[in-house]
């Protein structure tokens, strides 16, 4: 994948050529991913000192799994490291709607159509995909991304859809994906998380050690147009942010250790 050393010597006129070419016509989402991949391999980016450029994609074949919430908070965390953009590839534009709830967003959120125009301004890109990406979309995402995060609540129906997702990824040779358990019950008596982990282990599906518990603070964050760590007056907001912080740090450690960036 592209890193700061690879792109540092690229010429500014190459960047301008590709962005002007792509911005002249409308393309479906999967084609934007192909163009983005070409752009990222030929254009100049300016990550902060000590920060490697990366693309993290959040994907699922099922809605309501915490995909946009995860994308929003991954972008918020990466923004604290270097300039980050969240690409909202979902026709519902949930991430864009979330960001528009405030006049001072923590980071920029754009549609996939805007990526050619704004992509080169950022050190990191987070992609919130549409629900149920096609196999062709998945192939492009695998080619473009350093890591695919697959959010899933620890329920039977959600896990069944997750297995379908991982089967698609395995069929195209993906080894960059990892499951994130979301909406985990805060009830200490619940065995949902443990049962889900046992099921995923039996299926040989990689899963993050961290998990995202279910808190009302996320709803308040969406209403405020902010990540959950900026929610005021909710004692669980800091706990919810700590969940994401733990998972994202785990993800970054894995990406850097693998040499994917």
mmCIF file of C-alpha atoms in Angstrom:
data_model
loop_
_atom_site.group_PDB
_atom_site.id
_atom_site.type_symbol
_atom_site.label_atom_id
_atom_site.label_comp_id
_atom_site.label_asym_id
_atom_site.label_seq_id
_atom_site.Cartn_x
_atom_site.Cartn_y
_atom_site.Cartn_z
ATOM 1 C CA UNK A 1 0.000 0.000 0.000
ATOM 2 C CA UNK A 2 0.899 3.637 -0.361
ATOM 3 C CA UNK A 3 2.860 5.260 2.447
ATOM 4 C CA UNK A 4 4.359 8.685 2.955
ATOM 5 C CA UNK A 5 7.740 7.669 1.517
ATOM 6 C CA UNK A 6 6.171 6.207 -1.619
ATOM 7 C CA UNK A 7 4.139 9.288 -2.448
ATOM 8 C CA UNK A 8 6.535 11.982 -1.285
ATOM 9 C CA UNK A 9 8.303 12.223 -4.650
ATOM 10 C CA UNK A 10 5.207 12.385 -6.857
ATOM 11 C CA UNK A 11 4.628 15.510 -8.919
ATOM 12 C CA UNK A 12 1.833 17.988 -8.241
ATOM 13 C CA UNK A 13 0.787 18.015 -11.928
ATOM 14 C CA UNK A 14 0.113 14.251 -11.774
ATOM 15 C CA UNK A 15 -2.276 14.801 -8.881
ATOM 16 C CA UNK A 16 -4.082 17.592 -10.699
ATOM 17 C CA UNK A 17 -4.399 15.520 -13.866
ATOM 18 C CA UNK A 18 -6.102 12.600 -12.126
ATOM 19 C CA UNK A 19 -8.459 14.724 -10.040
ATOM 20 C CA UNK A 20 -9.550 16.805 -13.032
ATOM 21 C CA UNK A 21 -10.118 13.656 -15.087
ATOM 22 C CA UNK A 22 -12.274 11.963 -12.452
ATOM 23 C CA UNK A 23 -14.301 15.064 -11.566
ATOM 24 C CA UNK A 24 -15.551 15.444 -15.157
ATOM 25 C CA UNK A 25 -18.091 12.615 -15.048
ATOM 26 C CA UNK A 26 -20.437 10.660 -12.788
ATOM 27 C CA UNK A 27 -19.517 7.079 -11.900
ATOM 28 C CA UNK A 28 -21.070 4.339 -9.747
ATOM 29 C CA UNK A 29 -19.556 3.707 -6.311
ATOM 30 C CA UNK A 30 -17.387 0.737 -7.276
ATOM 31 C CA UNK A 31 -15.797 2.692 -10.116
ATOM 32 C CA UNK A 32 -14.995 5.529 -7.724
ATOM 33 C CA UNK A 33 -13.106 3.013 -5.624
ATOM 34 C CA UNK A 34 -11.088 1.916 -8.650
ATOM 35 C CA UNK A 35 -10.274 5.518 -9.540
ATOM 36 C CA UNK A 36 -9.441 6.292 -5.910
ATOM 37 C CA UNK A 37 -6.983 3.405 -5.884
ATOM 38 C CA UNK A 38 -5.249 4.796 -8.966
ATOM 39 C CA UNK A 39 -5.188 8.281 -7.499
ATOM 40 C CA UNK A 40 -3.707 7.091 -4.232
ATOM 41 C CA UNK A 41 -0.915 5.361 -6.072
ATOM 42 C CA UNK A 42 0.004 8.328 -8.255
ATOM 43 C CA UNK A 43 -0.640 11.489 -6.266
ATOM 44 C CA UNK A 44 0.926 13.549 -3.550
ATOM 45 C CA UNK A 45 -0.299 13.321 0.052
ATOM 46 C CA UNK A 46 1.066 15.069 3.081
ATOM 47 C CA UNK A 47 0.634 12.989 6.250
ATOM 48 C CA UNK A 48 1.855 14.398 9.536
ATOM 49 C CA UNK A 49 5.343 13.491 10.669
ATOM 50 C CA UNK A 50 5.466 9.885 11.881
ATOM 51 C CA UNK A 51 2.011 9.029 10.498
ATOM 52 C CA UNK A 52 1.557 6.563 7.623
ATOM 53 C CA UNK A 53 -1.221 7.103 5.112
ATOM 54 C CA UNK A 54 -3.973 4.490 5.333
ATOM 55 C CA UNK A 55 -7.492 3.624 4.223
ATOM 56 C CA UNK A 56 -9.851 1.860 6.633
ATOM 57 C CA UNK A 57 -13.189 0.594 5.329
ATOM 58 C CA UNK A 58 -16.262 -0.266 7.389
ATOM 59 C CA UNK A 59 -18.526 -2.748 5.576
ATOM 60 C CA UNK A 60 -21.466 -5.070 6.141
ATOM 61 C CA UNK A 61 -24.078 -7.004 4.185
ATOM 62 C CA UNK A 62 -26.675 -6.087 6.821
ATOM 63 C CA UNK A 63 -27.987 -2.755 8.009
ATOM 64 C CA UNK A 64 -28.390 -1.675 11.617
ATOM 65 C CA UNK A 65 -25.106 -3.174 12.801
ATOM 66 C CA UNK A 66 -23.342 0.040 13.831
ATOM 67 C CA UNK A 67 -21.509 0.531 10.537
ATOM 68 C CA UNK A 68 -21.871 4.309 10.321
ATOM 69 C CA UNK A 69 -21.298 4.762 14.063
ATOM 70 C CA UNK A 70 -18.066 2.803 13.731
ATOM 71 C CA UNK A 71 -16.927 4.716 10.645
ATOM 72 C CA UNK A 72 -17.651 8.028 12.364
ATOM 73 C CA UNK A 73 -15.618 7.156 15.441
ATOM 74 C CA UNK A 74 -12.725 5.617 13.521
ATOM 75 C CA UNK A 75 -12.507 8.874 11.574
ATOM 76 C CA UNK A 76 -12.714 10.920 14.775
ATOM 77 C CA UNK A 77 -9.827 9.012 16.320
ATOM 78 C CA UNK A 78 -7.648 9.148 13.197
ATOM 79 C CA UNK A 79 -8.317 12.886 12.992
ATOM 80 C CA UNK A 80 -6.500 13.218 16.327
ATOM 81 C CA UNK A 81 -3.427 11.734 14.605
ATOM 82 C CA UNK A 82 -3.604 13.420 11.198
ATOM 83 C CA UNK A 83 -6.080 15.119 8.862
ATOM 84 C CA UNK A 84 -8.801 12.553 8.077
ATOM 85 C CA UNK A 85 -11.813 12.390 5.769
ATOM 86 C CA UNK A 86 -14.837 10.099 6.097
ATOM 87 C CA UNK A 87 -16.267 9.007 2.733
ATOM 88 C CA UNK A 88 -19.997 8.288 3.014
ATOM 89 C CA UNK A 89 -20.675 5.681 0.331
ATOM 90 C CA UNK A 90 -24.100 4.742 1.676
ATOM 91 C CA UNK A 91 -27.052 6.099 -0.358
ATOM 92 C CA UNK A 92 -28.759 6.933 2.958
ATOM 93 C CA UNK A 93 -25.934 9.440 3.642
ATOM 94 C CA UNK A 94 -26.188 8.757 7.376
ATOM 95 C CA UNK A 95 -22.631 9.897 8.111
ATOM 96 C CA UNK A 96 -23.173 13.159 6.227
ATOM 97 C CA UNK A 97 -26.442 13.720 8.096
ATOM 98 C CA UNK A 98 -24.650 13.055 11.386
ATOM 99 C CA UNK A 99 -21.946 15.616 10.619
ATOM 100 C CA UNK A 100 -24.481 18.256 9.537
ATOM 101 C CA UNK A 101 -25.998 18.370 13.017
ATOM 102 C CA UNK A 102 -23.202 20.733 14.044
ATOM 103 C CA UNK A 103 -21.684 23.841 12.480
ATOM 104 C CA UNK A 104 -18.216 22.805 13.697
ATOM 105 C CA UNK A 105 -17.624 19.189 12.652
ATOM 106 C CA UNK A 106 -14.615 17.386 14.113
ATOM 107 C CA UNK A 107 -13.521 16.205 10.647
ATOM 108 C CA UNK A 108 -14.703 16.395 7.041
ATOM 109 C CA UNK A 109 -17.381 14.028 5.744
ATOM 110 C CA UNK A 110 -17.913 13.739 1.981
ATOM 111 C CA UNK A 111 -19.737 11.550 -0.526
ATOM 112 C CA UNK A 112 -17.836 9.167 -2.779
ATOM 113 C CA UNK A 113 -18.514 11.583 -5.652
ATOM 114 C CA UNK A 114 -16.470 14.247 -3.856
ATOM 115 C CA UNK A 115 -13.457 12.025 -3.263
ATOM 116 C CA UNK A 116 -11.592 13.043 -6.431
ATOM 117 C CA UNK A 117 -11.895 16.706 -5.417
ATOM 118 C CA UNK A 118 -10.957 16.459 -1.749
ATOM 119 C CA UNK A 119 -9.074 13.166 -1.349
ATOM 120 C CA UNK A 120 -5.566 14.559 -1.696
ATOM 121 C CA UNK A 121 -6.065 16.955 1.230
ATOM 122 C CA UNK A 122 -6.109 14.185 3.813
ATOM 123 C CA UNK A 123 -3.630 11.831 5.427
ATOM 124 C CA UNK A 124 -6.222 9.140 6.174
ATOM 125 C CA UNK A 125 -9.447 7.995 4.506
ATOM 126 C CA UNK A 126 -12.261 6.112 6.248
ATOM 127 C CA UNK A 127 -14.947 4.598 3.996
ATOM 128 C CA UNK A 128 -18.487 3.920 5.179
ATOM 129 C CA UNK A 129 -19.833 1.599 2.485
ATOM 130 C CA UNK A 130 -23.364 1.107 1.304
ATOM 131 C CA UNK A 131 -25.255 -1.796 2.877
ATOM 132 C CA UNK A 132 -24.811 -5.029 0.964
ATOM 133 C CA UNK A 133 -21.891 -4.103 -1.312
ATOM 134 C CA UNK A 134 -21.693 -6.242 -4.435
ATOM 135 C CA UNK A 135 -18.892 -8.757 -4.925
ATOM 136 C CA UNK A 136 -17.338 -6.305 -7.372
ATOM 137 C CA UNK A 137 -17.474 -3.546 -4.743
ATOM 138 C CA UNK A 138 -15.888 -5.849 -2.186
ATOM 139 C CA UNK A 139 -13.077 -6.694 -4.602
ATOM 140 C CA UNK A 140 -12.365 -2.983 -5.092
ATOM 141 C CA UNK A 141 -12.519 -2.339 -1.351
ATOM 142 C CA UNK A 142 -10.071 -5.148 -0.665
ATOM 143 C CA UNK A 143 -7.703 -3.797 -3.298
ATOM 144 C CA UNK A 144 -7.932 -0.229 -1.962
ATOM 145 C CA UNK A 145 -8.094 -0.670 1.822
ATOM 146 C CA UNK A 146 -5.466 -1.449 4.436
ATOM 147 C CA UNK A 147 -8.110 -2.914 6.754
ATOM 148 C CA UNK A 148 -11.784 -3.895 6.451
ATOM 149 C CA UNK A 149 -13.719 -3.667 9.707
ATOM 150 C CA UNK A 150 -16.898 -5.782 9.801
ATOM 151 C CA UNK A 151 -19.215 -4.613 12.595
ATOM 152 C CA UNK A 152 -21.804 -7.024 13.953
ATOM 153 C CA UNK A 153 -24.012 -7.219 17.039
ATOM 154 C CA UNK A 154 -23.675 -10.557 18.864
ATOM 155 C CA UNK A 155 -27.080 -11.888 17.796
ATOM 156 C CA UNK A 156 -27.867 -14.997 15.758
ATOM 157 C CA UNK A 157 -29.277 -13.216 12.684
ATOM 158 C CA UNK A 158 -26.485 -10.661 12.624
ATOM 159 C CA UNK A 159 -23.812 -13.330 12.939
ATOM 160 C CA UNK A 160 -25.385 -15.339 10.114
ATOM 161 C CA UNK A 161 -25.184 -12.284 7.850
ATOM 162 C CA UNK A 162 -21.612 -11.778 9.019
ATOM 163 C CA UNK A 163 -20.670 -15.303 7.946
ATOM 164 C CA UNK A 164 -22.069 -14.517 4.500
ATOM 165 C CA UNK A 165 -19.902 -11.390 4.383
ATOM 166 C CA UNK A 166 -16.735 -13.241 5.349
ATOM 167 C CA UNK A 167 -17.458 -15.964 2.796
ATOM 168 C CA UNK A 168 -17.576 -13.321 0.062
ATOM 169 C CA UNK A 169 -14.290 -11.835 1.268
ATOM 170 C CA UNK A 170 -12.616 -15.231 1.529
ATOM 171 C CA UNK A 171 -13.741 -16.112 -1.992
ATOM 172 C CA UNK A 172 -11.820 -13.111 -3.357
ATOM 173 C CA UNK A 173 -8.736 -13.876 -1.277
ATOM 174 C CA UNK A 174 -9.126 -11.143 1.338
ATOM 175 C CA UNK A 175 -6.976 -11.430 4.462
ATOM 176 C CA UNK A 176 -7.459 -7.846 5.645
ATOM 177 C CA UNK A 177 -10.837 -8.161 7.376
ATOM 178 C CA UNK A 178 -11.667 -8.384 11.061
ATOM 179 C CA UNK A 179 -14.973 -8.519 12.931
ATOM 180 C CA UNK A 180 -15.922 -5.893 15.489
ATOM 181 C CA UNK A 181 -18.648 -6.891 17.947
ATOM 182 C CA UNK A 182 -21.014 -3.936 18.335
ATOM 183 C CA UNK A 183 -24.115 -3.154 20.378
ATOM 184 C CA UNK A 184 -22.870 -5.553 23.030
ATOM 185 C CA UNK A 185 -25.242 -5.602 26.025
ATOM 186 C CA UNK A 186 -23.961 -3.751 29.084
ATOM 187 C CA UNK A 187 -25.780 -6.232 31.313
ATOM 188 C CA UNK A 188 -23.012 -8.159 33.060
ATOM 189 C CA UNK A 189 -25.230 -11.233 33.151
ATOM 190 C CA UNK A 190 -25.468 -11.454 29.365
ATOM 191 C CA UNK A 191 -23.542 -14.209 27.612
ATOM 192 C CA UNK A 192 -24.081 -12.753 24.124
ATOM 193 C CA UNK A 193 -20.511 -11.556 23.649
ATOM 194 C CA UNK A 194 -18.952 -14.767 24.922
ATOM 195 C CA UNK A 195 -21.267 -16.896 22.780
ATOM 196 C CA UNK A 196 -20.524 -14.779 19.709
ATOM 197 C CA UNK A 197 -16.778 -15.082 20.218
ATOM 198 C CA UNK A 198 -17.028 -18.837 20.566
ATOM 199 C CA UNK A 199 -19.079 -19.004 17.358
ATOM 200 C CA UNK A 200 -16.592 -16.839 15.442
ATOM 201 C CA UNK A 201 -13.680 -18.885 16.715
ATOM 202 C CA UNK A 202 -15.378 -22.070 15.519
ATOM 203 C CA UNK A 203 -15.790 -20.458 12.093
ATOM 204 C CA UNK A 204 -12.126 -19.299 12.098
ATOM 205 C CA UNK A 205 -13.266 -15.699 11.627
ATOM 206 C CA UNK A 206 -10.858 -13.065 13.027
ATOM 207 C CA UNK A 207 -12.372 -10.770 15.643
ATOM 208 C CA UNK A 208 -11.113 -7.772 17.600
ATOM 209 C CA UNK A 209 -10.372 -8.335 21.268
ATOM 210 C CA UNK A 210 -12.140 -5.096 22.054
ATOM 211 C CA UNK A 211 -15.878 -4.597 21.659
ATOM 212 C CA UNK A 212 -18.383 -1.766 21.423
ATOM 213 C CA UNK A 213 -21.027 -1.790 24.100
ATOM 214 C CA UNK A 214 -24.500 -0.335 23.586
ATOM 215 C CA UNK A 215 -25.000 3.104 25.171
ATOM 216 C CA UNK A 216 -27.648 5.775 24.635
ATOM 217 C CA UNK A 217 -24.772 8.246 24.465
ATOM 218 C CA UNK A 218 -24.328 7.324 20.789
ATOM 219 C CA UNK A 219 -27.825 8.601 19.991
ATOM 220 C CA UNK A 220 -26.981 11.881 21.718
ATOM 221 C CA UNK A 221 -23.746 12.077 19.725
ATOM 222 C CA UNK A 222 -25.640 11.677 16.434
ATOM 223 C CA UNK A 223 -28.111 14.396 17.447
ATOM 224 C CA UNK A 224 -25.218 16.694 18.344
ATOM 225 C CA UNK A 225 -23.251 15.920 15.181
ATOM 226 C CA UNK A 226 -20.204 14.903 17.217
ATOM 227 C CA UNK A 227 -18.297 11.787 18.225
ATOM 228 C CA UNK A 228 -19.437 10.352 21.531
ATOM 229 C CA UNK A 229 -16.455 11.721 23.461
ATOM 230 C CA UNK A 230 -17.847 15.239 22.986
ATOM 231 C CA UNK A 231 -21.260 14.423 24.460
ATOM 232 C CA UNK A 232 -21.885 16.401 27.653
ATOM 233 C CA UNK A 233 -23.864 15.307 30.680
ATOM 234 C CA UNK A 234 -23.773 11.558 30.046
ATOM 235 C CA UNK A 235 -21.453 9.577 32.297
ATOM 236 C CA UNK A 236 -21.360 6.717 29.786
ATOM 237 C CA UNK A 237 -20.014 8.889 26.951
ATOM 238 C CA UNK A 238 -16.421 8.570 28.151
ATOM 239 C CA UNK A 239 -16.845 4.805 28.554
ATOM 240 C CA UNK A 240 -18.271 4.508 25.045
ATOM 241 C CA UNK A 241 -15.350 6.485 23.604
ATOM 242 C CA UNK A 242 -12.893 4.301 25.504
ATOM 243 C CA UNK A 243 -14.427 1.239 23.795
ATOM 244 C CA UNK A 244 -13.699 2.684 20.358
ATOM 245 C CA UNK A 245 -10.288 3.967 21.391
ATOM 246 C CA UNK A 246 -9.285 0.466 22.503
ATOM 247 C CA UNK A 247 -10.488 -1.139 19.265
ATOM 248 C CA UNK A 248 -8.917 1.462 16.967
ATOM 249 C CA UNK A 249 -5.558 1.258 18.722
ATOM 250 C CA UNK A 250 -5.723 -2.522 18.317
ATOM 251 C CA UNK A 251 -6.501 -2.070 14.616
ATOM 252 C CA UNK A 252 -3.653 0.376 14.042
ATOM 253 C CA UNK A 253 -1.193 -1.868 15.845
ATOM 254 C CA UNK A 254 -2.179 -4.753 13.583
ATOM 255 C CA UNK A 255 -1.984 -2.675 10.389
ATOM 256 C CA UNK A 256 1.451 -1.274 11.212
ATOM 257 C CA UNK A 257 2.789 -4.644 12.401
ATOM 258 C CA UNK A 258 1.635 -6.352 9.220
ATOM 259 C CA UNK A 259 3.451 -3.854 7.037
ATOM 260 C CA UNK A 260 0.244 -3.066 5.122
ATOM 261 C CA UNK A 261 1.156 0.614 5.209
#
